[in-house]
mmCIF file of C-alpha atoms in Angstrom:
data_model
loop_
_atom_site.group_PDB
_atom_site.id
_atom_site.type_symbol
_atom_site.label_atom_id
_atom_site.label_comp_id
_atom_site.label_asym_id
_atom_site.label_seq_id
_atom_site.Cartn_x
_atom_site.Cartn_y
_atom_site.Cartn_z
ATOM 1 C CA UNK K 1 3.458 18.694 -7.269
ATOM 2 C CA UNK K 2 7.215 17.015 -7.015
ATOM 3 C CA UNK K 3 8.659 13.879 -7.045
ATOM 4 C CA UNK K 4 11.906 11.781 -6.143
ATOM 5 C CA UNK K 5 12.841 9.029 -7.112
ATOM 6 C CA UNK K 6 15.384 6.360 -4.748
ATOM 7 C CA UNK K 7 17.460 3.767 -5.743
ATOM 8 C CA UNK K 8 17.145 0.446 -4.938
ATOM 9 C CA UNK K 9 20.201 -2.042 -4.808
ATOM 10 C CA UNK K 10 19.438 -6.099 -4.147
ATOM 11 C CA UNK K 11 22.127 -8.292 -2.160
ATOM 12 C CA UNK K 12 21.699 -11.946 -3.055
ATOM 13 C CA UNK K 13 21.598 -13.291 -0.242
ATOM 14 C CA UNK K 14 19.929 -13.871 3.024
ATOM 15 C CA UNK K 15 20.558 -9.751 3.561
ATOM 16 C CA UNK K 16 19.308 -7.787 0.945
ATOM 17 C CA UNK K 17 18.830 -4.574 0.566
ATOM 18 C CA UNK K 18 15.590 -2.785 1.475
ATOM 19 C CA UNK K 19 14.711 -0.654 -0.229
ATOM 20 C CA UNK K 20 11.695 1.621 -1.143
ATOM 21 C CA UNK K 21 7.632 1.956 -0.802
ATOM 22 C CA UNK K 22 5.761 3.942 -2.526
ATOM 23 C CA UNK K 23 2.261 5.076 -0.771
ATOM 24 C CA UNK K 24 -0.151 6.689 -1.231
ATOM 25 C CA UNK K 25 -0.495 11.052 -1.113
ATOM 26 C CA UNK K 26 -4.493 12.767 -1.886
ATOM 27 C CA UNK K 27 -5.791 15.771 -1.712
ATOM 28 C CA UNK K 28 -9.350 16.136 0.925
ATOM 29 C CA UNK K 29 -8.170 15.376 4.015
ATOM 30 C CA UNK K 30 -10.271 16.843 6.556
ATOM 31 C CA UNK K 31 -12.430 17.146 9.917
ATOM 32 C CA UNK K 32 -15.905 15.626 11.074
ATOM 33 C CA UNK K 33 -17.636 16.853 13.313
ATOM 34 C CA UNK K 34 -17.068 15.197 17.222
ATOM 35 C CA UNK K 35 -19.806 12.324 17.176
ATOM 36 C CA UNK K 36 -21.062 13.567 20.678
ATOM 37 C CA UNK K 37 -19.857 15.130 23.831
ATOM 38 C CA UNK K 38 -19.088 13.670 27.415
ATOM 39 C CA UNK K 39 -20.628 16.745 28.564
ATOM 40 C CA UNK K 40 -21.024 20.490 28.206
ATOM 41 C CA UNK K 41 -19.284 23.630 28.883
ATOM 42 C CA UNK K 42 -16.262 23.214 25.918
ATOM 43 C CA UNK K 43 -15.909 21.194 23.098
ATOM 44 C CA UNK K 44 -12.609 18.209 21.931
ATOM 45 C CA UNK K 45 -10.936 20.241 19.252
ATOM 46 C CA UNK K 46 -10.819 18.613 15.968
ATOM 47 C CA UNK K 47 -8.367 17.705 13.427
ATOM 48 C CA UNK K 48 -6.073 15.611 16.335
ATOM 49 C CA UNK K 49 -6.131 11.844 14.598
ATOM 50 C CA UNK K 50 -7.206 13.003 10.440
ATOM 51 C CA UNK K 51 -3.116 11.861 10.148
ATOM 52 C CA UNK K 52 -3.562 8.268 12.467
ATOM 53 C CA UNK K 53 -6.954 8.470 9.771
ATOM 54 C CA UNK K 54 -5.070 8.558 6.406
ATOM 55 C CA UNK K 55 -2.529 6.328 7.363
ATOM 56 C CA UNK K 56 -4.746 3.977 7.512
ATOM 57 C CA UNK K 57 -5.585 4.696 3.659
ATOM 58 C CA UNK K 58 -1.366 4.229 2.792
ATOM 59 C CA UNK K 59 -1.437 0.846 3.828
ATOM 60 C CA UNK K 60 -4.535 -0.001 1.994
ATOM 61 C CA UNK K 61 -3.197 1.377 -0.698
ATOM 62 C CA UNK K 62 0.601 0.395 -0.052
ATOM 63 C CA UNK K 63 -1.072 -3.553 -0.774
ATOM 64 C CA UNK K 64 -0.396 -3.235 -3.820
ATOM 65 C CA UNK K 65 3.479 -3.492 -2.931
ATOM 66 C CA UNK K 66 3.053 -6.970 -2.336
ATOM 67 C CA UNK K 67 1.374 -8.484 -4.736
ATOM 68 C CA UNK K 68 2.730 -6.186 -7.442
ATOM 69 C CA UNK K 69 5.543 -8.255 -7.173
ATOM 70 C CA UNK K 70 4.599 -11.756 -6.835
ATOM 71 C CA UNK K 71 2.296 -11.326 -10.079
ATOM 72 C CA UNK K 72 4.869 -9.994 -11.199
ATOM 73 C CA UNK K 73 6.854 -12.895 -10.262
ATOM 74 C CA UNK K 74 4.264 -15.013 -11.753
ATOM 75 C CA UNK K 75 4.305 -13.872 -15.858
ATOM 76 C CA UNK K 76 8.291 -15.214 -15.475
ATOM 77 C CA UNK K 77 8.817 -18.582 -16.818
ATOM 78 C CA UNK K 78 9.716 -21.165 -15.229
ATOM 79 C CA UNK K 79 10.876 -22.257 -11.195
ATOM 80 C CA UNK K 80 13.322 -20.553 -9.457
ATOM 81 C CA UNK K 81 13.924 -18.392 -6.648
ATOM 82 C CA UNK K 82 13.585 -13.727 -6.836
ATOM 83 C CA UNK K 83 14.094 -11.009 -4.491
ATOM 84 C CA UNK K 84 12.053 -8.041 -5.659
ATOM 85 C CA UNK K 85 12.229 -4.269 -4.403
ATOM 86 C CA UNK K 86 10.744 -1.625 -5.325
ATOM 87 C CA UNK K 87 12.330 2.709 -4.254
ATOM 88 C CA UNK K 88 9.851 5.190 -4.374
ATOM 89 C CA UNK K 89 8.952 8.664 -2.931
ATOM 90 C CA UNK K 90 6.119 11.191 -3.345
ATOM 91 C CA UNK K 91 4.530 14.268 -2.585
ATOM 92 C CA UNK K 92 1.335 16.158 -2.413
ATOM 93 C CA UNK K 93 0.811 20.045 -1.658
ATOM 94 C CA UNK K 94 -3.021 19.975 -1.200
ATOM 95 C CA UNK K 95 -5.440 22.632 1.956
ATOM 96 C CA UNK K 96 -3.344 23.038 4.717
ATOM 97 C CA UNK K 97 -4.683 20.181 6.468
ATOM 98 C CA UNK K 98 -4.583 18.061 3.106
ATOM 99 C CA UNK K 99 -0.504 16.966 2.946
ATOM 100 C CA UNK K 100 0.913 13.521 3.291
ATOM 101 C CA UNK K 101 4.480 13.015 2.018
ATOM 102 C CA UNK K 102 6.466 9.365 1.621
ATOM 103 C CA UNK K 103 9.364 7.660 1.497
ATOM 104 C CA UNK K 104 9.796 3.816 2.868
ATOM 105 C CA UNK K 105 11.814 0.895 2.247
ATOM 106 C CA UNK K 106 10.391 -2.779 1.248
ATOM 107 C CA UNK K 107 11.919 -5.901 0.030
ATOM 108 C CA UNK K 108 10.189 -9.054 -1.075
ATOM 109 C CA UNK K 109 11.771 -12.827 -2.516
ATOM 110 C CA UNK K 110 10.924 -16.442 -2.747
ATOM 111 C CA UNK K 111 11.103 -19.610 -4.311
ATOM 112 C CA UNK K 112 8.818 -21.385 -6.929
ATOM 113 C CA UNK K 113 7.791 -25.036 -8.050
ATOM 114 C CA UNK K 114 6.599 -26.849 -10.888
ATOM 115 C CA UNK K 115 3.973 -29.328 -10.921
ATOM 116 C CA UNK K 116 2.836 -29.844 -14.062
ATOM 117 C CA UNK K 117 0.812 -27.101 -15.513
ATOM 118 C CA UNK K 118 0.526 -25.275 -12.327
ATOM 119 C CA UNK K 119 3.327 -24.009 -10.499
ATOM 120 C CA UNK K 120 3.095 -22.825 -6.769
ATOM 121 C CA UNK K 121 5.396 -20.045 -4.367
ATOM 122 C CA UNK K 122 5.837 -18.495 -1.459
ATOM 123 C CA UNK K 123 6.450 -15.075 -0.306
ATOM 124 C CA UNK K 124 8.200 -13.105 2.053
ATOM 125 C CA UNK K 125 10.085 -10.011 2.599
ATOM 126 C CA UNK K 126 9.463 -6.466 5.075
ATOM 127 C CA UNK K 127 10.117 -2.433 4.419
ATOM 128 C CA UNK K 128 9.843 0.798 6.497
ATOM 129 C CA UNK K 129 7.386 3.568 5.686
ATOM 130 C CA UNK K 130 7.919 7.262 6.790
ATOM 131 C CA UNK K 131 4.463 9.263 6.251
ATOM 132 C CA UNK K 132 5.135 13.090 7.514
ATOM 133 C CA UNK K 133 1.972 15.718 6.993
ATOM 134 C CA UNK K 134 3.516 19.336 7.299
ATOM 135 C CA UNK K 135 0.559 21.005 7.900
ATOM 136 C CA UNK K 136 -0.918 18.646 11.300
ATOM 137 C CA UNK K 137 2.724 19.077 12.359
ATOM 138 C CA UNK K 138 3.291 15.489 12.582
ATOM 139 C CA UNK K 139 4.697 12.305 11.506
ATOM 140 C CA UNK K 140 5.034 8.221 11.637
ATOM 141 C CA UNK K 141 7.463 5.564 10.782
ATOM 142 C CA UNK K 142 6.009 1.769 9.957
ATOM 143 C CA UNK K 143 7.616 -0.971 10.065
ATOM 144 C CA UNK K 144 6.509 -3.939 7.855
ATOM 145 C CA UNK K 145 6.570 -7.765 7.606
ATOM 146 C CA UNK K 146 4.631 -9.728 5.026
ATOM 147 C CA UNK K 147 4.099 -13.232 3.228
ATOM 148 C CA UNK K 148 2.404 -15.203 0.564
ATOM 149 C CA UNK K 149 1.874 -17.298 -1.425
ATOM 150 C CA UNK K 150 0.107 -18.064 -4.864
ATOM 151 C CA UNK K 151 -0.352 -20.632 -7.084
ATOM 152 C CA UNK K 152 -0.870 -19.778 -11.324
ATOM 153 C CA UNK K 153 -1.156 -21.683 -15.155
ATOM 154 C CA UNK K 154 -2.548 -21.974 -17.664
ATOM 155 C CA UNK K 155 -6.132 -23.043 -18.527
ATOM 156 C CA UNK K 156 -7.816 -23.067 -22.161
ATOM 157 C CA UNK K 157 -5.059 -20.510 -23.420
ATOM 158 C CA UNK K 158 -5.834 -18.404 -19.631
ATOM 159 C CA UNK K 159 -3.359 -17.462 -17.740
ATOM 160 C CA UNK K 160 -4.524 -17.547 -14.341
ATOM 161 C CA UNK K 161 -2.811 -16.914 -11.036
ATOM 162 C CA UNK K 162 -4.597 -16.458 -7.381
ATOM 163 C CA UNK K 163 -3.113 -15.493 -3.796
ATOM 164 C CA UNK K 164 -3.193 -14.701 -0.831
ATOM 165 C CA UNK K 165 -0.913 -11.893 2.109
ATOM 166 C CA UNK K 166 -1.010 -10.488 4.916
ATOM 167 C CA UNK K 167 1.327 -7.912 6.187
ATOM 168 C CA UNK K 168 2.053 -6.860 10.177
ATOM 169 C CA UNK K 169 2.903 -3.190 10.697
ATOM 170 C CA UNK K 170 3.847 -1.236 13.643
ATOM 171 C CA UNK K 171 3.437 2.230 14.216
ATOM 172 C CA UNK K 172 5.399 5.071 15.698
ATOM 173 C CA UNK K 173 3.916 9.021 15.906
ATOM 174 C CA UNK K 174 4.735 11.733 16.428
ATOM 175 C CA UNK K 175 2.957 15.029 16.688
ATOM 176 C CA UNK K 176 2.841 18.223 17.282
ATOM 177 C CA UNK K 177 1.274 21.874 18.474
ATOM 178 C CA UNK K 178 1.504 24.586 20.823
ATOM 179 C CA UNK K 179 -0.288 23.064 24.169
ATOM 180 C CA UNK K 180 3.383 21.157 23.654
ATOM 181 C CA UNK K 181 4.374 17.233 21.850
ATOM 182 C CA UNK K 182 2.818 13.854 21.534
ATOM 183 C CA UNK K 183 3.815 10.349 20.306
ATOM 184 C CA UNK K 184 2.372 6.773 19.240
ATOM 185 C CA UNK K 185 2.667 3.066 19.225
ATOM 186 C CA UNK K 186 0.302 0.671 17.459
ATOM 187 C CA UNK K 187 -0.037 -2.370 15.246
ATOM 188 C CA UNK K 188 -2.069 -2.432 11.469
ATOM 189 C CA UNK K 189 -2.761 -6.477 9.976
ATOM 190 C CA UNK K 190 -3.162 -6.577 6.161
ATOM 191 C CA UNK K 191 -5.139 -9.113 4.585
ATOM 192 C CA UNK K 192 -5.435 -9.615 1.017
ATOM 193 C CA UNK K 193 -7.347 -11.848 -2.229
ATOM 194 C CA UNK K 194 -5.943 -11.463 -5.004
ATOM 195 C CA UNK K 195 -6.528 -13.026 -8.256
ATOM 196 C CA UNK K 196 -5.355 -12.660 -12.542
ATOM 197 C CA UNK K 197 -6.632 -13.603 -15.618
ATOM 198 C CA UNK K 198 -4.924 -13.110 -18.422
ATOM 199 C CA UNK K 199 -4.459 -13.313 -22.562
ATOM 200 C CA UNK K 200 -1.853 -13.527 -24.203
ATOM 201 C CA UNK K 201 -1.410 -12.649 -27.592
ATOM 202 C CA UNK K 202 1.367 -12.692 -30.081
ATOM 203 C CA UNK K 203 1.231 -9.694 -32.873
ATOM 204 C CA UNK K 204 4.338 -11.206 -35.181
ATOM 205 C CA UNK K 205 7.365 -9.673 -32.659
ATOM 206 C CA UNK K 206 5.320 -7.902 -29.917
ATOM 207 C CA UNK K 207 3.242 -9.717 -27.907
ATOM 208 C CA UNK K 208 0.313 -7.603 -26.376
ATOM 209 C CA UNK K 209 -1.606 -9.542 -22.778
ATOM 210 C CA UNK K 210 -5.433 -8.356 -22.074
ATOM 211 C CA UNK K 211 -5.992 -9.118 -18.667
ATOM 212 C CA UNK K 212 -8.161 -7.944 -15.728
ATOM 213 C CA UNK K 213 -7.249 -7.992 -12.159
ATOM 214 C CA UNK K 214 -8.658 -8.385 -9.013
ATOM 215 C CA UNK K 215 -8.318 -7.965 -5.292
ATOM 216 C CA UNK K 216 -9.608 -7.530 -2.245
ATOM 217 C CA UNK K 217 -8.093 -5.610 1.066
ATOM 218 C CA UNK K 218 -8.860 -5.899 4.879
ATOM 219 C CA UNK K 219 -7.015 -3.930 7.300
ATOM 220 C CA UNK K 220 -7.293 -3.808 11.107
ATOM 221 C CA UNK K 221 -5.971 -0.880 13.261
ATOM 222 C CA UNK K 222 -5.316 -1.471 17.266
ATOM 223 C CA UNK K 223 -6.746 1.777 19.383
ATOM 224 C CA UNK K 224 -3.980 3.661 20.974
ATOM 225 C CA UNK K 225 -3.854 6.457 23.799
ATOM 226 C CA UNK K 226 -0.943 9.109 23.089
ATOM 227 C CA UNK K 227 1.577 9.973 25.084
ATOM 228 C CA UNK K 228 3.569 13.088 26.043
ATOM 229 C CA UNK K 229 4.171 15.755 26.976
ATOM 230 C CA UNK K 230 1.006 18.027 25.503
ATOM 231 C CA UNK K 231 -2.433 19.026 26.958
ATOM 232 C CA UNK K 232 -4.316 17.745 24.003
ATOM 233 C CA UNK K 233 -3.979 13.713 23.742
ATOM 234 C CA UNK K 234 -6.169 11.831 21.835
ATOM 235 C CA UNK K 235 -7.060 8.474 22.790
ATOM 236 C CA UNK K 236 -8.380 6.319 18.920
ATOM 237 C CA UNK K 237 -9.969 4.151 18.975
ATOM 238 C CA UNK K 238 -9.348 0.262 16.803
ATOM 239 C CA UNK K 239 -10.990 0.270 13.374
ATOM 240 C CA UNK K 240 -11.296 -2.182 11.035
ATOM 241 C CA UNK K 241 -12.086 -1.112 7.034
ATOM 242 C CA UNK K 242 -12.389 -2.710 3.641
ATOM 243 C CA UNK K 243 -11.378 -2.200 0.090
ATOM 244 C CA UNK K 244 -12.065 -3.706 -2.407
ATOM 245 C CA UNK K 245 -9.357 -2.560 -6.458
ATOM 246 C CA UNK K 246 -10.574 -4.020 -10.146
ATOM 247 C CA UNK K 247 -7.829 -3.637 -12.374
ATOM 248 C CA UNK K 248 -8.328 -4.163 -16.327
ATOM 249 C CA UNK K 249 -5.098 -3.644 -18.378
ATOM 250 C CA UNK K 250 -3.493 -4.317 -21.542
ATOM 251 C CA UNK K 251 1.005 -5.519 -20.985
ATOM 252 C CA UNK K 252 3.280 -5.511 -24.050
ATOM 253 C CA UNK K 253 6.726 -6.640 -24.797
ATOM 254 C CA UNK K 254 8.946 -6.723 -27.166
ATOM 255 C CA UNK K 255 12.681 -7.843 -28.650
ATOM 256 C CA UNK K 256 15.928 -5.654 -29.046
ATOM 257 C CA UNK K 257 18.486 -7.462 -28.965
ATOM 258 C CA UNK K 258 18.938 -9.862 -26.033
ATOM 259 C CA UNK K 259 17.121 -7.739 -24.489
ATOM 260 C CA UNK K 260 13.002 -7.928 -23.909
ATOM 261 C CA UNK K 261 11.659 -4.570 -23.707
ATOM 262 C CA UNK K 262 7.921 -4.253 -21.678
ATOM 263 C CA UNK K 263 4.636 -1.782 -20.906
ATOM 264 C CA UNK K 264 1.923 -1.868 -18.970
ATOM 265 C CA UNK K 265 -1.163 0.322 -18.580
ATOM 266 C CA UNK K 266 -4.138 -0.259 -17.007
ATOM 267 C CA UNK K 267 -7.606 1.476 -15.283
ATOM 268 C CA UNK K 268 -8.186 0.777 -11.384
ATOM 269 C CA UNK K 269 -11.788 1.067 -9.947
ATOM 270 C CA UNK K 270 -12.087 1.434 -6.285
ATOM 271 C CA UNK K 271 -14.889 0.046 -3.884
ATOM 272 C CA UNK K 272 -15.925 0.102 -0.002
ATOM 273 C CA UNK K 273 -14.370 1.806 3.076
ATOM 274 C CA UNK K 274 -12.486 4.472 0.452
ATOM 275 C CA UNK K 275 -13.248 7.072 3.125
ATOM 276 C CA UNK K 276 -11.187 6.504 6.872
ATOM 277 C CA UNK K 277 -12.657 8.474 9.844
ATOM 278 C CA UNK K 278 -10.412 7.561 13.587
ATOM 279 C CA UNK K 279 -13.146 8.269 15.914
ATOM 280 C CA UNK K 280 -12.143 7.820 19.649
ATOM 281 C CA UNK K 281 -11.615 11.380 22.310
ATOM 282 C CA UNK K 282 -9.534 14.510 23.020
ATOM 283 C CA UNK K 283 -9.779 16.057 25.854
ATOM 284 C CA UNK K 284 -12.123 19.375 25.960
ATOM 285 C CA UNK K 285 -11.787 22.995 24.978
ATOM 286 C CA UNK K 286 -13.273 25.583 27.188
ATOM 287 C CA UNK K 287 -14.017 23.053 30.486
ATOM 288 C CA UNK K 288 -15.942 20.384 31.369
ATOM 289 C CA UNK K 289 -16.492 17.471 32.360
ATOM 290 C CA UNK K 290 -16.677 13.941 30.393
ATOM 291 C CA UNK K 291 -17.301 10.303 32.000
ATOM 292 C CA UNK K 292 -20.965 9.778 29.701
ATOM 293 C CA UNK K 293 -21.097 6.678 27.557
ATOM 294 C CA UNK K 294 -21.014 7.727 23.624
ATOM 295 C CA UNK K 295 -22.576 5.685 20.485
ATOM 296 C CA UNK K 296 -19.194 6.259 17.867
ATOM 297 C CA UNK K 297 -21.853 4.717 15.599
ATOM 298 C CA UNK K 298 -21.239 2.437 12.405
ATOM 299 C CA UNK K 299 -18.772 4.760 10.334
ATOM 300 C CA UNK K 300 -17.459 4.538 6.216
ATOM 301 C CA UNK K 301 -14.526 1.093 8.212
ATOM 302 C CA UNK K 302 -17.382 -0.499 9.270
ATOM 303 C CA UNK K 303 -16.683 0.502 12.973
ATOM 304 C CA UNK K 304 -19.451 0.932 15.910
ATOM 305 C CA UNK K 305 -19.536 1.091 19.536
ATOM 306 C CA UNK K 306 -20.465 1.856 22.564
ATOM 307 C CA UNK K 307 -17.462 3.268 25.128
ATOM 308 C CA UNK K 308 -17.128 6.071 27.860
ATOM 309 C CA UNK K 309 -15.290 8.703 27.535
ATOM 310 C CA UNK K 310 -13.061 9.989 30.304
ATOM 311 C CA UNK K 311 -13.104 12.892 31.443
ATOM 312 C CA UNK K 312 -13.112 16.849 30.680
ATOM 313 C CA UNK K 313 -12.942 14.880 27.281
ATOM 314 C CA UNK K 314 -15.441 14.964 24.375
ATOM 315 C CA UNK K 315 -15.789 12.337 21.499
ATOM 316 C CA UNK K 316 -14.018 13.159 18.109
ATOM 317 C CA UNK K 317 -15.233 11.864 14.354
ATOM 318 C CA UNK K 318 -11.989 13.152 12.241
ATOM 319 C CA UNK K 319 -11.050 11.889 8.440
ATOM 320 C CA UNK K 320 -8.744 10.569 7.002
ATOM 321 C CA UNK K 321 -7.786 10.812 3.159
ATOM 322 C CA UNK K 322 -10.202 9.100 1.434
ATOM 323 C CA UNK K 323 -8.928 6.427 -0.865
ATOM 324 C CA UNK K 324 -8.635 7.370 -4.511
ATOM 325 C CA UNK K 325 -11.869 5.649 -6.364
ATOM 326 C CA UNK K 326 -10.717 5.899 -9.115
ATOM 327 C CA UNK K 327 -6.735 5.803 -11.171
ATOM 328 C CA UNK K 328 -4.374 4.506 -14.262
ATOM 329 C CA UNK K 329 -1.684 2.854 -13.616
ATOM 330 C CA UNK K 330 1.562 2.680 -15.001
ATOM 331 C CA UNK K 331 4.661 0.673 -16.393
ATOM 332 C CA UNK K 332 7.169 0.286 -17.971
ATOM 333 C CA UNK K 333 10.496 -1.242 -17.823
ATOM 334 C CA UNK K 334 13.688 -3.278 -19.667
ATOM 335 C CA UNK K 335 14.105 -7.169 -18.511
ATOM 336 C CA UNK K 336 17.640 -8.348 -19.912
ATOM 337 C CA UNK K 337 19.372 -12.403 -19.156
ATOM 338 C CA UNK K 338 21.931 -12.644 -15.771
ATOM 339 C CA UNK K 339 24.368 -15.124 -16.553
ATOM 340 C CA UNK K 340 23.664 -18.530 -17.625
ATOM 341 C CA UNK K 341 20.091 -19.118 -15.593
ATOM 342 C CA UNK K 342 18.844 -15.380 -14.301
ATOM 343 C CA UNK K 343 16.600 -12.388 -15.341
ATOM 344 C CA UNK K 344 17.014 -9.511 -14.377
ATOM 345 C CA UNK K 345 14.109 -6.364 -14.699
ATOM 346 C CA UNK K 346 14.598 -2.818 -14.433
ATOM 347 C CA UNK K 347 10.939 -1.174 -14.297
ATOM 348 C CA UNK K 348 9.568 2.437 -13.437
ATOM 349 C CA UNK K 349 5.582 2.378 -12.445
ATOM 350 C CA UNK K 350 3.006 5.004 -10.740
ATOM 351 C CA UNK K 351 -0.362 4.969 -9.866
ATOM 352 C CA UNK K 352 -2.213 8.566 -11.125
ATOM 353 C CA UNK K 353 -5.463 9.436 -10.522
ATOM 354 C CA UNK K 354 -7.760 12.410 -8.192
ATOM 355 C CA UNK K 355 -5.696 13.922 -5.891
ATOM 356 C CA UNK K 356 -3.189 10.999 -6.067
ATOM 357 C CA UNK K 357 0.799 10.756 -7.514
ATOM 358 C CA UNK K 358 2.508 7.509 -6.689
ATOM 359 C CA UNK K 359 5.453 6.512 -8.398
ATOM 360 C CA UNK K 360 8.498 4.544 -7.979
ATOM 361 C CA UNK K 361 10.392 2.330 -9.879
ATOM 362 C CA UNK K 362 11.079 -1.710 -8.851
ATOM 363 C CA UNK K 363 14.263 -4.247 -9.612
ATOM 364 C CA UNK K 364 13.647 -7.978 -9.763
ATOM 365 C CA UNK K 365 16.538 -10.235 -9.848
ATOM 366 C CA UNK K 366 14.868 -14.391 -10.172
ATOM 367 C CA UNK K 367 17.378 -17.524 -10.762
ATOM 368 C CA UNK K 368 15.981 -20.318 -12.292
ATOM 369 C CA UNK K 369 16.701 -24.066 -11.958
#
């Protein structure tokens, strides 16, 4: 396993250098049997659409970049404006069809206002991520835009934060096999709601903060048909998927001259539609005719329905990379004053679990007013 890291640059004006978003990479990708057949005399190839299912898991997992940026700002004192970037790259080597590599870019900024004991803020940003599945000879570029809002305050010694965000993703895919090359274009939307309850404690020069965090992320992917010159293009159905994330963790902070070192560790549990399935149709191998309605049923993402298959095609149901059920997160960084009213933070963060290794660096600049 090998991980590489990108460097982050942020320009404080309206041109923001957008840097990388880490993404999910796991082993365990596979394919299921066809979900039915359009006719006799042939079967559709399996595994052609698995990369599209895996991208859905990656986008669900990458939703954490937006909420981490917002919650990171909520942990800082005072009202003002801020910008943040996150950079990371990841590679997992698994079974022949089990690798998903990623490299991308994301930047987020916002501002917030204090009203009594509560602070209310908004955030927006965008980025780009590239996913590659070498064994499947497939890749996809994803352009994303994000918008969110949050509120935070203290009640009875607890620091409470809640918010939500919407993200739009434009996906452009490429795939090739012995029969030729294929292309695809479709959109995906993710919507998330999240909240955190923390209890700050002080132990001499060290601050300790236990916390619990929860998030629910819903995804809706548009259906599409592959184009290109190949003999086995796939038609992929639209799909929806929902995953919950729960974290129990501890944050630590200290003081070292004018610099504040800090660290954060947590255990994360995921639930819901963890195993994505890409349903649709593909040309039959060995002849035959199609056009017979086939029910795809209720798969992990909760999508069902009946659709007529194109002539000469059979139904497919390809499994993608699952979202990790259990994982650990770690963050360590430094925070220092920047000018008269600024605060600059640089940190390393990672998510580790069975088959997942997601690492990166983050940089945030906040200006109080």
